[in-house]
XYZ file of C-alpha atoms in Angstrom:
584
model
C 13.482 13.765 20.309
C 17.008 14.461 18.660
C 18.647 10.992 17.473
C 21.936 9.999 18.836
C 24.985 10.158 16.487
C 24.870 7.277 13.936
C 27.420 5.020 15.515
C 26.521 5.305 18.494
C 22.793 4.798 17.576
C 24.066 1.535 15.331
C 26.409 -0.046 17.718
C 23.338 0.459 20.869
C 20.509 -1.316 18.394
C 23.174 -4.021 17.394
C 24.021 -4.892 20.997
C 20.797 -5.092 22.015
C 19.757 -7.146 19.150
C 22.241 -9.847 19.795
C 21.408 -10.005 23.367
C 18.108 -10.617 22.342
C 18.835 -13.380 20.178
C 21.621 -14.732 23.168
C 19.065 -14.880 25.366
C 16.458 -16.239 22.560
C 18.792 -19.259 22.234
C 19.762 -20.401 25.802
C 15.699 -20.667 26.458
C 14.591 -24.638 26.525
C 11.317 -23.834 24.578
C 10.005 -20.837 23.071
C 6.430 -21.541 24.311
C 4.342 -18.578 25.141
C 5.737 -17.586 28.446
C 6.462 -14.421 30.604
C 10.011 -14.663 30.174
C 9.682 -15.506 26.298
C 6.879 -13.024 25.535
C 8.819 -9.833 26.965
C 12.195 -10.978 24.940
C 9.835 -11.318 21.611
C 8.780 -7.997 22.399
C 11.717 -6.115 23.159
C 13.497 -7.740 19.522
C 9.829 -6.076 17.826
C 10.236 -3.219 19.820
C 14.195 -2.713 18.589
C 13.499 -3.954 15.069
C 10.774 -1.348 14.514
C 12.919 1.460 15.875
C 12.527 4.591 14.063
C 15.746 5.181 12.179
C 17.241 6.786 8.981
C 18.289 4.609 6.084
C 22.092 4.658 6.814
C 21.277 3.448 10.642
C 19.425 0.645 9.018
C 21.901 -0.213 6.633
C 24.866 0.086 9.318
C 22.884 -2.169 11.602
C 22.077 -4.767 9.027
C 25.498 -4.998 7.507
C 27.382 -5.101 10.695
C 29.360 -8.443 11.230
C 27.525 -9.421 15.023
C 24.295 -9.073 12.969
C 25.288 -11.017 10.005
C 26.424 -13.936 12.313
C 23.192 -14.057 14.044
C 20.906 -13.707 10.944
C 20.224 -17.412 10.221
C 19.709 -18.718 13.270
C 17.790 -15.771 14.463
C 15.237 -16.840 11.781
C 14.977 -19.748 12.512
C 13.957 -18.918 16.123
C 11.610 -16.767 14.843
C 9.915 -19.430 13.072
C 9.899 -21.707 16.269
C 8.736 -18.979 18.386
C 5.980 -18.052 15.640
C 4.883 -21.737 15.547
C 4.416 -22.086 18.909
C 2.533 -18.938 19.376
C 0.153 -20.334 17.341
C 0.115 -23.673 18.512
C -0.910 -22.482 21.813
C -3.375 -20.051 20.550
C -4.578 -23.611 18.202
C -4.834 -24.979 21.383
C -6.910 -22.605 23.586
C -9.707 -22.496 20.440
C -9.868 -26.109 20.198
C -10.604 -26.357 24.130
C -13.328 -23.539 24.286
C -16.681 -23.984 23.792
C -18.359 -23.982 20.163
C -20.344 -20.663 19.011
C -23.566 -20.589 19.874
C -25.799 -22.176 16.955
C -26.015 -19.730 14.074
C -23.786 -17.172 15.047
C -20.718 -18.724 13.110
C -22.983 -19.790 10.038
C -20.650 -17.346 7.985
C -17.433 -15.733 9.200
C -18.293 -12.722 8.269
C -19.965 -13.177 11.663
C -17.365 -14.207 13.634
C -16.259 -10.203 13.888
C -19.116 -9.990 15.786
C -19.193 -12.700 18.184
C -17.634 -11.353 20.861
C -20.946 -9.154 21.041
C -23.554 -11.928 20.631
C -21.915 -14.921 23.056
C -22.361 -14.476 26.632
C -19.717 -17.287 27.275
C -16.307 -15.886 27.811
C -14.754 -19.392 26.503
C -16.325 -18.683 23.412
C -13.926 -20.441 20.486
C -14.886 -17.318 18.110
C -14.150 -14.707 21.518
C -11.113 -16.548 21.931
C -9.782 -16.177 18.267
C -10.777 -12.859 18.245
C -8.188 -12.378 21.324
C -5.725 -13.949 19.466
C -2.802 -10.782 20.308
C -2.462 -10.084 16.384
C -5.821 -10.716 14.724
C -5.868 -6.976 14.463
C -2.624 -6.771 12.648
C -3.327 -9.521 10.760
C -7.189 -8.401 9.757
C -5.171 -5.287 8.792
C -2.145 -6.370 6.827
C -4.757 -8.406 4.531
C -6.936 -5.856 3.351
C -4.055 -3.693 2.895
C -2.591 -6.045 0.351
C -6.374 -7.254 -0.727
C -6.265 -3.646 -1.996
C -3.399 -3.172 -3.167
C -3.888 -6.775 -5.474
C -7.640 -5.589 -6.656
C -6.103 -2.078 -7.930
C -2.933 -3.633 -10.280
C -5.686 -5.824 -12.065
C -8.985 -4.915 -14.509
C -10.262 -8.044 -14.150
C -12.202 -8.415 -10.848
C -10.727 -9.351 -7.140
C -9.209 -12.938 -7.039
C -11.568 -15.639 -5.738
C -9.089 -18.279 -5.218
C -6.439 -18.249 -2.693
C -3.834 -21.120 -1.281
C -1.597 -20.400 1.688
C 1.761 -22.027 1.573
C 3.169 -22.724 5.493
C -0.417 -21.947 6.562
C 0.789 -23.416 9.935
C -1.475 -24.278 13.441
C -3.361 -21.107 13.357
C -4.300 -20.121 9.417
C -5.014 -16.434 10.288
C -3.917 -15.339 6.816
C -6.589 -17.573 5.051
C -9.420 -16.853 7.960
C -9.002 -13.057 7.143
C -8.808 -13.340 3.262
C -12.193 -14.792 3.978
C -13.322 -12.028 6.420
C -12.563 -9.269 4.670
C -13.497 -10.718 1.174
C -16.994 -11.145 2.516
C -16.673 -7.462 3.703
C -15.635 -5.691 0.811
C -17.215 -7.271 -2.132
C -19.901 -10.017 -0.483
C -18.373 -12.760 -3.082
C -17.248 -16.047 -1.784
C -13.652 -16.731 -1.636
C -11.702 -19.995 -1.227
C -8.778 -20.792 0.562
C -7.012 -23.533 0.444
C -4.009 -24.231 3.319
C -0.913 -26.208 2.817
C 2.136 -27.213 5.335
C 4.362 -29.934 5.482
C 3.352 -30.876 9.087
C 0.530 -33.038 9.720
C 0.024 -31.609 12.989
C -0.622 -28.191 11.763
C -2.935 -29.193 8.979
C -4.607 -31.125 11.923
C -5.231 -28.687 14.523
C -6.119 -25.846 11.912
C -8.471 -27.917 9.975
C -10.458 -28.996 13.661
C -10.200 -25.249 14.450
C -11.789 -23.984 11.348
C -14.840 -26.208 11.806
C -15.128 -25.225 15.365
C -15.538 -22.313 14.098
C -18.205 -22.728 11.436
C -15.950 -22.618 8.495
C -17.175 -24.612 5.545
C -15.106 -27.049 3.584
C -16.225 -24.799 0.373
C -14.179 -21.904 1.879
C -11.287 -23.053 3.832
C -9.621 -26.840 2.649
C -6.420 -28.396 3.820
C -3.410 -30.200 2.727
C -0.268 -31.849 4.190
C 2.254 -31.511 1.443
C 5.535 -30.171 0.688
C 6.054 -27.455 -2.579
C 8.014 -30.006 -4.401
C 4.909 -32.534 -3.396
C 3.293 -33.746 -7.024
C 0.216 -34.072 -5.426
C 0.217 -29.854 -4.977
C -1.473 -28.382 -8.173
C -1.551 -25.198 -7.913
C -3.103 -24.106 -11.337
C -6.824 -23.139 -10.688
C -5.371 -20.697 -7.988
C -5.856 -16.949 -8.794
C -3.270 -15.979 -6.090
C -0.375 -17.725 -4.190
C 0.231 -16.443 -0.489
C 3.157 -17.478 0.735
C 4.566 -17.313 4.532
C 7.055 -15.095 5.059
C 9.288 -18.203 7.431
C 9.119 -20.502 4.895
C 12.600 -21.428 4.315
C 15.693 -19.775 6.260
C 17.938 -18.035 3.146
C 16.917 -15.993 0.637
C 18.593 -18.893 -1.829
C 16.034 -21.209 -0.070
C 12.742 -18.510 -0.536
C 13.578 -18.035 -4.127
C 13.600 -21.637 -4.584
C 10.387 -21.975 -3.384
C 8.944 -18.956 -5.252
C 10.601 -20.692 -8.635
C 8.739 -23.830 -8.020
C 5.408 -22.139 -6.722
C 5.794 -20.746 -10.228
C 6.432 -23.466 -12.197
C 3.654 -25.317 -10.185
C 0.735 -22.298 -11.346
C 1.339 -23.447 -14.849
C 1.499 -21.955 -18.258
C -0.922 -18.991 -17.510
C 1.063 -17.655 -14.633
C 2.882 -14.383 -15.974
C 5.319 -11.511 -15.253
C 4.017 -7.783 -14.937
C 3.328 -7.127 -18.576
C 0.579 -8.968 -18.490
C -0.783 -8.483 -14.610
C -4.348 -7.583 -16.484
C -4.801 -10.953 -17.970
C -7.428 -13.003 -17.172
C -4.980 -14.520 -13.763
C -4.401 -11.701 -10.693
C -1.031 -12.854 -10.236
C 2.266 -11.993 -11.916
C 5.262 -14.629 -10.718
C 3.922 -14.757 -7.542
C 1.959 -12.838 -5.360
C 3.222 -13.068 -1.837
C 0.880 -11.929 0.985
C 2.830 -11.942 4.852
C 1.887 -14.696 7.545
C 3.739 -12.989 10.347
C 3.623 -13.039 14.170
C 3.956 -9.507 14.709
C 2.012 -6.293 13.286
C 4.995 -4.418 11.907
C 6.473 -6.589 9.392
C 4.209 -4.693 7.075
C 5.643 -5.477 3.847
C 4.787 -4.950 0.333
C 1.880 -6.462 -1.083
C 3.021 -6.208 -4.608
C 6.615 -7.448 -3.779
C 7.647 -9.029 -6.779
C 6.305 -5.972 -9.367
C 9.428 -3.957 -8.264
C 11.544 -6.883 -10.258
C 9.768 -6.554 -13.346
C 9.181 -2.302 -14.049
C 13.032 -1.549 -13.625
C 12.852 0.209 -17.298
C 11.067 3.842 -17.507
C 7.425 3.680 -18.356
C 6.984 4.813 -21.878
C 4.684 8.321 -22.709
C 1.471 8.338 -21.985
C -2.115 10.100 -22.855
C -3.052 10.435 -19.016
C 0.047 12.389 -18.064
C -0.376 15.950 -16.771
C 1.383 18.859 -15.237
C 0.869 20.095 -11.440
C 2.092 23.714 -12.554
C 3.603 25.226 -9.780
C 5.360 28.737 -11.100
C 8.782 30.053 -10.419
C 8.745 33.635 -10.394
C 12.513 33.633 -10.561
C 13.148 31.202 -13.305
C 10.215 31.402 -15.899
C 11.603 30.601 -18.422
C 11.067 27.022 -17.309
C 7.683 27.181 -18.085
C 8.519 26.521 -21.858
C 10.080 23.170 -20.641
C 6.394 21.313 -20.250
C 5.211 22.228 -23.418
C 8.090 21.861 -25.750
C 7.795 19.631 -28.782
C 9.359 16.498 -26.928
C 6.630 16.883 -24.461
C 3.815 14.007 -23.878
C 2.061 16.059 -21.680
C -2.136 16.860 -22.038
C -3.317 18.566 -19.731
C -2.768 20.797 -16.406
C -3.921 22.403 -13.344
C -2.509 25.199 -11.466
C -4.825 25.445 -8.225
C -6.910 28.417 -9.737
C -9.560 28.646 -11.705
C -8.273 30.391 -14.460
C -5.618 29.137 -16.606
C -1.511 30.281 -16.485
C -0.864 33.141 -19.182
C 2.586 30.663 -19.945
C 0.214 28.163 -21.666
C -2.346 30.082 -23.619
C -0.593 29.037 -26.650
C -0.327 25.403 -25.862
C -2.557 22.144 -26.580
C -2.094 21.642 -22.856
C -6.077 21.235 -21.878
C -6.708 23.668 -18.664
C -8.577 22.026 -15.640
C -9.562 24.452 -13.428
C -9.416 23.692 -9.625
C -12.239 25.388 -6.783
C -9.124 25.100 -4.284
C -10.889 26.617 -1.538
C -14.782 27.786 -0.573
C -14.477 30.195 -3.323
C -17.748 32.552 -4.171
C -16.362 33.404 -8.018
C -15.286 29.634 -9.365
C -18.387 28.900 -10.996
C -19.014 32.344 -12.856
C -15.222 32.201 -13.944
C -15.598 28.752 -15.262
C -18.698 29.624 -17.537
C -16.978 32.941 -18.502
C -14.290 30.570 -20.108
C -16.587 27.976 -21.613
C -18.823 31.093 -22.951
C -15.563 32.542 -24.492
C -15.016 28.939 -26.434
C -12.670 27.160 -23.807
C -12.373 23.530 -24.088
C -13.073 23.470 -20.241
C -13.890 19.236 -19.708
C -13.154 18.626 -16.101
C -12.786 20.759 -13.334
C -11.076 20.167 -9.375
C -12.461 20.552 -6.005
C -10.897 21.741 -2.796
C -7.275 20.811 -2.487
C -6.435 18.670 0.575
C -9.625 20.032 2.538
C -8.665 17.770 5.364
C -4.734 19.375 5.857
C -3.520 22.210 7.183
C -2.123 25.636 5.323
C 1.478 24.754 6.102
C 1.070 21.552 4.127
C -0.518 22.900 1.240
C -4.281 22.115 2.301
C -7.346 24.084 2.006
C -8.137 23.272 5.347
C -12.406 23.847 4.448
C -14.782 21.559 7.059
C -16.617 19.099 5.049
C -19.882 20.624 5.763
C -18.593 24.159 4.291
C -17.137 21.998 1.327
C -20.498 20.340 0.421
C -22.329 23.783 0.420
C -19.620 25.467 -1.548
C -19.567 22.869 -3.927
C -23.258 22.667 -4.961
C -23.293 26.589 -5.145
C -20.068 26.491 -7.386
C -19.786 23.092 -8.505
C -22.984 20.732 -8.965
C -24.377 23.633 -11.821
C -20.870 23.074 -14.015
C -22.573 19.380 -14.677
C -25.665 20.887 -16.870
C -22.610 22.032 -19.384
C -21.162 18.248 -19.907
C -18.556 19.188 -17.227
C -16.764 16.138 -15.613
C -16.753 16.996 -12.114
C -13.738 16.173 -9.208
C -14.470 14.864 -5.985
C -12.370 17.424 -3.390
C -8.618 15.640 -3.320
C -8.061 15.128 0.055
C -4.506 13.526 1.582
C -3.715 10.144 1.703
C -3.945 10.040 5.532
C -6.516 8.347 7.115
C -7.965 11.585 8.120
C -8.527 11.957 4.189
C -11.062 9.411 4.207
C -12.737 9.980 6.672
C -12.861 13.752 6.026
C -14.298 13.127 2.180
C -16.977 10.687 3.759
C -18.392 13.055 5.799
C -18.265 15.601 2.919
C -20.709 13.243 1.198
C -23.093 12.473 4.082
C -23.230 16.483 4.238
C -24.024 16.770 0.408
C -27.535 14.465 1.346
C -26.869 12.982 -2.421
C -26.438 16.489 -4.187
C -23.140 16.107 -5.015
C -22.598 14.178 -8.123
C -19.029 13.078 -8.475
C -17.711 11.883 -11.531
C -13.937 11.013 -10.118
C -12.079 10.982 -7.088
C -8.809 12.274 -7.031
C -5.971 10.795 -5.056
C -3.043 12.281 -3.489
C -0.381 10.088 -1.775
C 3.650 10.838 -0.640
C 5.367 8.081 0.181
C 6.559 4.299 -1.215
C 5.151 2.424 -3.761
C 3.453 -0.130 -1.881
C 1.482 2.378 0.388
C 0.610 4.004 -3.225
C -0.918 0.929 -4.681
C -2.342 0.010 -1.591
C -4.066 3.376 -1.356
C -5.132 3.128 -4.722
C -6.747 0.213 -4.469
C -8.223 1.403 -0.744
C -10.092 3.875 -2.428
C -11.791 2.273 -5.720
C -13.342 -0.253 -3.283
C -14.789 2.679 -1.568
C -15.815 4.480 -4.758
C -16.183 1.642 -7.309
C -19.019 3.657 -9.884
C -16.039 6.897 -9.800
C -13.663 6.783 -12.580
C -10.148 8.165 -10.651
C -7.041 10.936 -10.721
C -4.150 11.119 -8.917
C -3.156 14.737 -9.121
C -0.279 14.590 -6.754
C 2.224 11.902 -5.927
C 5.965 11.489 -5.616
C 8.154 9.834 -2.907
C 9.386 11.885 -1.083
C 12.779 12.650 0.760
C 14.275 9.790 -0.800
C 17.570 8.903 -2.299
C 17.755 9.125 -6.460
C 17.676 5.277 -7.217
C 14.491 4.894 -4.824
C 13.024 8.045 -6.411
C 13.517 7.090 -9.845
C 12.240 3.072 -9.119
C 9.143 4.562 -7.984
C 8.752 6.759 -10.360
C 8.946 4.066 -13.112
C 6.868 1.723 -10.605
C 4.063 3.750 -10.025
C 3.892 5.418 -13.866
C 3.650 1.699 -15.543
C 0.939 0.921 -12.347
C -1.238 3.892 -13.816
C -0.977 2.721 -17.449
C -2.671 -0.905 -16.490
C -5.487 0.824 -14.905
C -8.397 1.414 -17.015
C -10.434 3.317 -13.920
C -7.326 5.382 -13.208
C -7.807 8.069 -16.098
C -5.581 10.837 -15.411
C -2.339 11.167 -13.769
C 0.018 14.148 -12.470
C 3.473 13.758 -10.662
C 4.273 16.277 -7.992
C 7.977 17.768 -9.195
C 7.461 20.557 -11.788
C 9.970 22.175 -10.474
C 13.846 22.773 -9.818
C 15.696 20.490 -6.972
C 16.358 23.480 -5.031
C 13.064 24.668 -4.225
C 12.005 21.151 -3.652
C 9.810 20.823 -0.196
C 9.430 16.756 -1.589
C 13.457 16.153 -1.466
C 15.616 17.262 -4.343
C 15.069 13.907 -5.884
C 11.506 14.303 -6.456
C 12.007 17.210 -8.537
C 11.816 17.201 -12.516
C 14.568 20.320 -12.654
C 18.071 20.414 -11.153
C 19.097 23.540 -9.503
C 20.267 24.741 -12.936
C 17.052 24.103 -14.574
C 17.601 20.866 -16.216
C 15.736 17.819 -17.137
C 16.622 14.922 -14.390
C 16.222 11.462 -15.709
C 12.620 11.590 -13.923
C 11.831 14.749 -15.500
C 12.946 13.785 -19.212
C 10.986 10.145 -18.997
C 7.795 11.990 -17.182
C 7.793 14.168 -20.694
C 7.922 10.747 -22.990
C 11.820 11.149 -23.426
C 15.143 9.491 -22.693
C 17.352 9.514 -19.677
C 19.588 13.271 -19.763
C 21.969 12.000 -17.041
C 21.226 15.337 -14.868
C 21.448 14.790 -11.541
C 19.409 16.708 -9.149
C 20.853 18.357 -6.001
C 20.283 20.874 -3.347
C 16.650 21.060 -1.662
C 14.839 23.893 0.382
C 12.050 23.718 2.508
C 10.517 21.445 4.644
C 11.327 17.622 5.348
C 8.088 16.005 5.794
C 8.656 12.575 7.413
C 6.143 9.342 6.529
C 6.512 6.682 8.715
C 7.338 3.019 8.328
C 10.126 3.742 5.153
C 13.381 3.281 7.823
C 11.039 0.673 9.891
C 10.362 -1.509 6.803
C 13.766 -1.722 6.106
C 15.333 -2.942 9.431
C 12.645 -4.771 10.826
C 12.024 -6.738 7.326
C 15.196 -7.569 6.913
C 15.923 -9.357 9.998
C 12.576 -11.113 9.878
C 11.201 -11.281 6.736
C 13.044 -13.787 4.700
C 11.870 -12.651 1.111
């Protein structure tokens, strides 16, 4: 569907917004109702509207928003209170689980299937309208927090403005138990005795113990808070109404966590915090925010040169002469792929190690693989099936997984009797990825011996680290790649903040081995936005380019892109939505 012009698109989604929040305010209580459900919904439903960046920014700059901001916040924060008082509520007067079935709450995902009574208190938090998005938003960030440390997942949790109904704590729990089996603790604070009442009689209805879930009535500034022996800090996203107020809040939090609690540099120490590590206790599925918020404040500088940099060597037939670029004396770079199996002629001279890559269901990738290591190639590691679960006009390989398993151990399983490291196929970052490269190893029946798994992702950092951290709790004995990444279609400053973000997130990782950007190439034959790319039109370093090689900012700026403008969703969402709601 073809967007309106801008203004007209801004000044609609600003009216609309303020009528929302006119009619928000004239209500006498914000109590789950008809009437206030449907206005709730229609402010999600405008606040989540898919626009570009300069919508968003027009919208959340304009003067009638500005106004409202504040107070539209604070409404939030009533309406999200009493949403979960009256879901508090509703538990509290429904029968207990049947005996045994809430003995852990790992089982409580399950009750709905084992309890006959439909006024079940574990059926009836399970219908709670955003378990799901809660459930969801947790083991994003879970994720995302286990793959930005070395030192195992975080065991101890507090939840500041835990409010009526803890659902942040109660899934830290659940999904905890599901992804590692370890115990977790969670302890809930809020300033209103109420709350910490009718959460804390709620938990044990549901057959929480007092080792996993624990309660206090306190304010931050409270000396009785100690907040030292926490591994992580989750703070809700309505506590306070300015960002003046929040940052307060995350100062003291700070202070309160003690001596050990540090800033990015040292995210791998023995704590799996940095500042702060801020997990989202909203009402509404969308304000998916990012789990590592406050890293972006610390990596602002480009990430040094590193050992585990490589080049995704995509030739231009026009202009090679920029082949010389990536292995020039100032380069870092130490290895490279191409997508074939033999290596580029442009390199043949170069300490650039080769990696050859099975990109399809080849019949030839094995016997050109020994011909190289028989003619005295250092050939170490070797790639499987690019993006087997995407399409030809993306790039992919587009090879079922059952095709994939055969073709790999005819071409790829014998490489392993030569001391070959061997590459899981790289599949996309979309959820179709996963579930494409599990069945590829249900297919393999066990004869497909992995060493790593690389990763692909395009989009924000958050989504990267999330996805990172997504997939070495899937393949935890796999050592991991990524051999493509970049964010994509974005302006220069975002493009270059990632870059440094996610190059300085690869360094920490001890699992993550090897690493490859996705922009060897000039801005204007960029399909990834000219900002992604390495090269300016003229064939230049860009700042990205010259600090992926090890080297200093050139001041080149990138412009003019071809090809096609592949749109991931959420960026333009994130933005307007989190703005008005979220008040981090």
């Amino acid at each position: 569907m073809q967007l309106q012009p801008h203004e007209d698109r801004v000044t609609s989604l600003v009216t609309r917004i303020v009528a929302c929040y006119v009619q928000l305010s004239q209500l006498p209580t914000l109590r789950p109702s008809t009437k206030v459900n449907s206005i709730f919904n229609d402010l999600v439903r405008l606040c989540c509207d898919t626009s570009d960046e300069v919508i968003a920014e027009k919208v959340l700059t304009h003067p009638n928003i500005v106004d409202i901001v504040t107070p539209l916040r604070c409404l939030c924060s009533i309406g999200e209170y009493q949403l979960e008082a009256h879901w508090t509520e509703r538990i509290l007067n429904c029968s207990s689980p049947k005996e045994g079935t809430a003995s852990s709450p790992l089982l409580i995902d399950v009750l709905a299937k084992r309890c006959s009574d439909r006024c079940s208190a574990g059926i009836m938090f399970l219908k709670f309208p955003y378990y799901d998005n809660y459930l969801d938003l947790v083991r994003m960030e879970l994720n995302a927090l286990a793959s930005a440390t070395t030192s195992g997942r975080a065991k101890r949790f507090a939840v500041l403005g835990s409010g009526p109904l803890p659902m942040t704590a109660l899934c830290i729990i659940l999904e905890s138990m599901k992804q590692n089996k370890n115990a977790v603790v969670v302890h809930n604070v809020d300033r209103d005795p109420w709350a910490i009442a009718k959460s804390s009689a709620m938990c044990r209805k549901l057959g929480y113990r007092l080792d996993q879930v624990s309660f206090q009535c306190a304010e931050v500034e409270d000396q009785t808070l100690d907040l030292q022996e926490f591994d992580v800090v989750c703070l809700a996203s309505l506590v306070g109404t300015t960002s003046e107020q929040k940052q307060s809040v995350v100062a003291q939090i700070a202070r309160k966590m003690g001596p050990a609690t540090h800033t990015a540099s040292s995210v791998t120490d023995r704590r799996h915090v940095t500042k702060l590590q801020i997990l989202n206790s909203m009402m509404h599925s969308h304000t998916v925010l990012p789990a590592l918020l406050l890293l972006p404040l610390v990596y602002g500088q480009n990430a040094p040169s590193s050992s585990k940099r490589g080049l995704v060597y995509v030739p231009n037939a026009e202009h090679m002469s920029d082949d010389s670029i990536w292995i020039s004396e100032s380069s870092a770079l130490t290895w490279y792929y191409n997508y074939e199996s033999k290596p580029s002629p442009a390199f043949s001279n170069s300490e650039l190690q080769f990696v050859p890559m099975l990109w399809g269901a080849s019949t030839t990738f094995l016997a050109d693989v020994t011909s190289q290591i028989e003619n005295g190639a250092n050939i170490t590691y070797v790639l499987a099936m690019n993006e087997p679960d995407g399409g030809g006009n993306t790039g992919g390989s587009a090879i079922p997984a059952e095709t994939a398993a055969e073709t790999w151990q005819r071409e790829i399983e014998p490489l392993k009797k030569l001391g070959v490291k061997l590459g899981a196929p790289a599949v996309t970052g979309a959820p179709s990825g996963k579930v494409w490269l599990q069945n590829f190893f249900n297919a393999c029946s066990g004869k497909c011996n992995a060493d790593f798994i690389p990763v692909h992702w395009y989009g924000n950092f958050e989504g990267l680290a999330s996805h990172v951290g997504e997939v070495r709790a899937a393949y935890q004995n796999l050592t991991m790649w990524v051999t493509e990444y970049a964010n994509n279609n974005v302006d220069l400053e975002e493009s270059q903040v990632f870059y440094n973000q996610s190059s300085q997130f690869f360094d920490r990782i001890d699992y993550l081995t090897h690493y490859s950007y996705f922009g060897s190439f000039r801005s204007s034959v960029s399909n990834v936005g000219p900002n992604a790319a390495m090269l300016t039109e003229k064939g230049k370093l860009t700042d990205l380019g010259s600090w992926y090689l090890g080297g200093a900012a050139t001041g080149n700026i990138p412009h003019g892109a071809a090809g096609r403008n592949t749109f991931f969703a959420g960026s333009a969402i994130i933005i307007l939505f989190a703005s008005i709601w979220s008040l981090i």
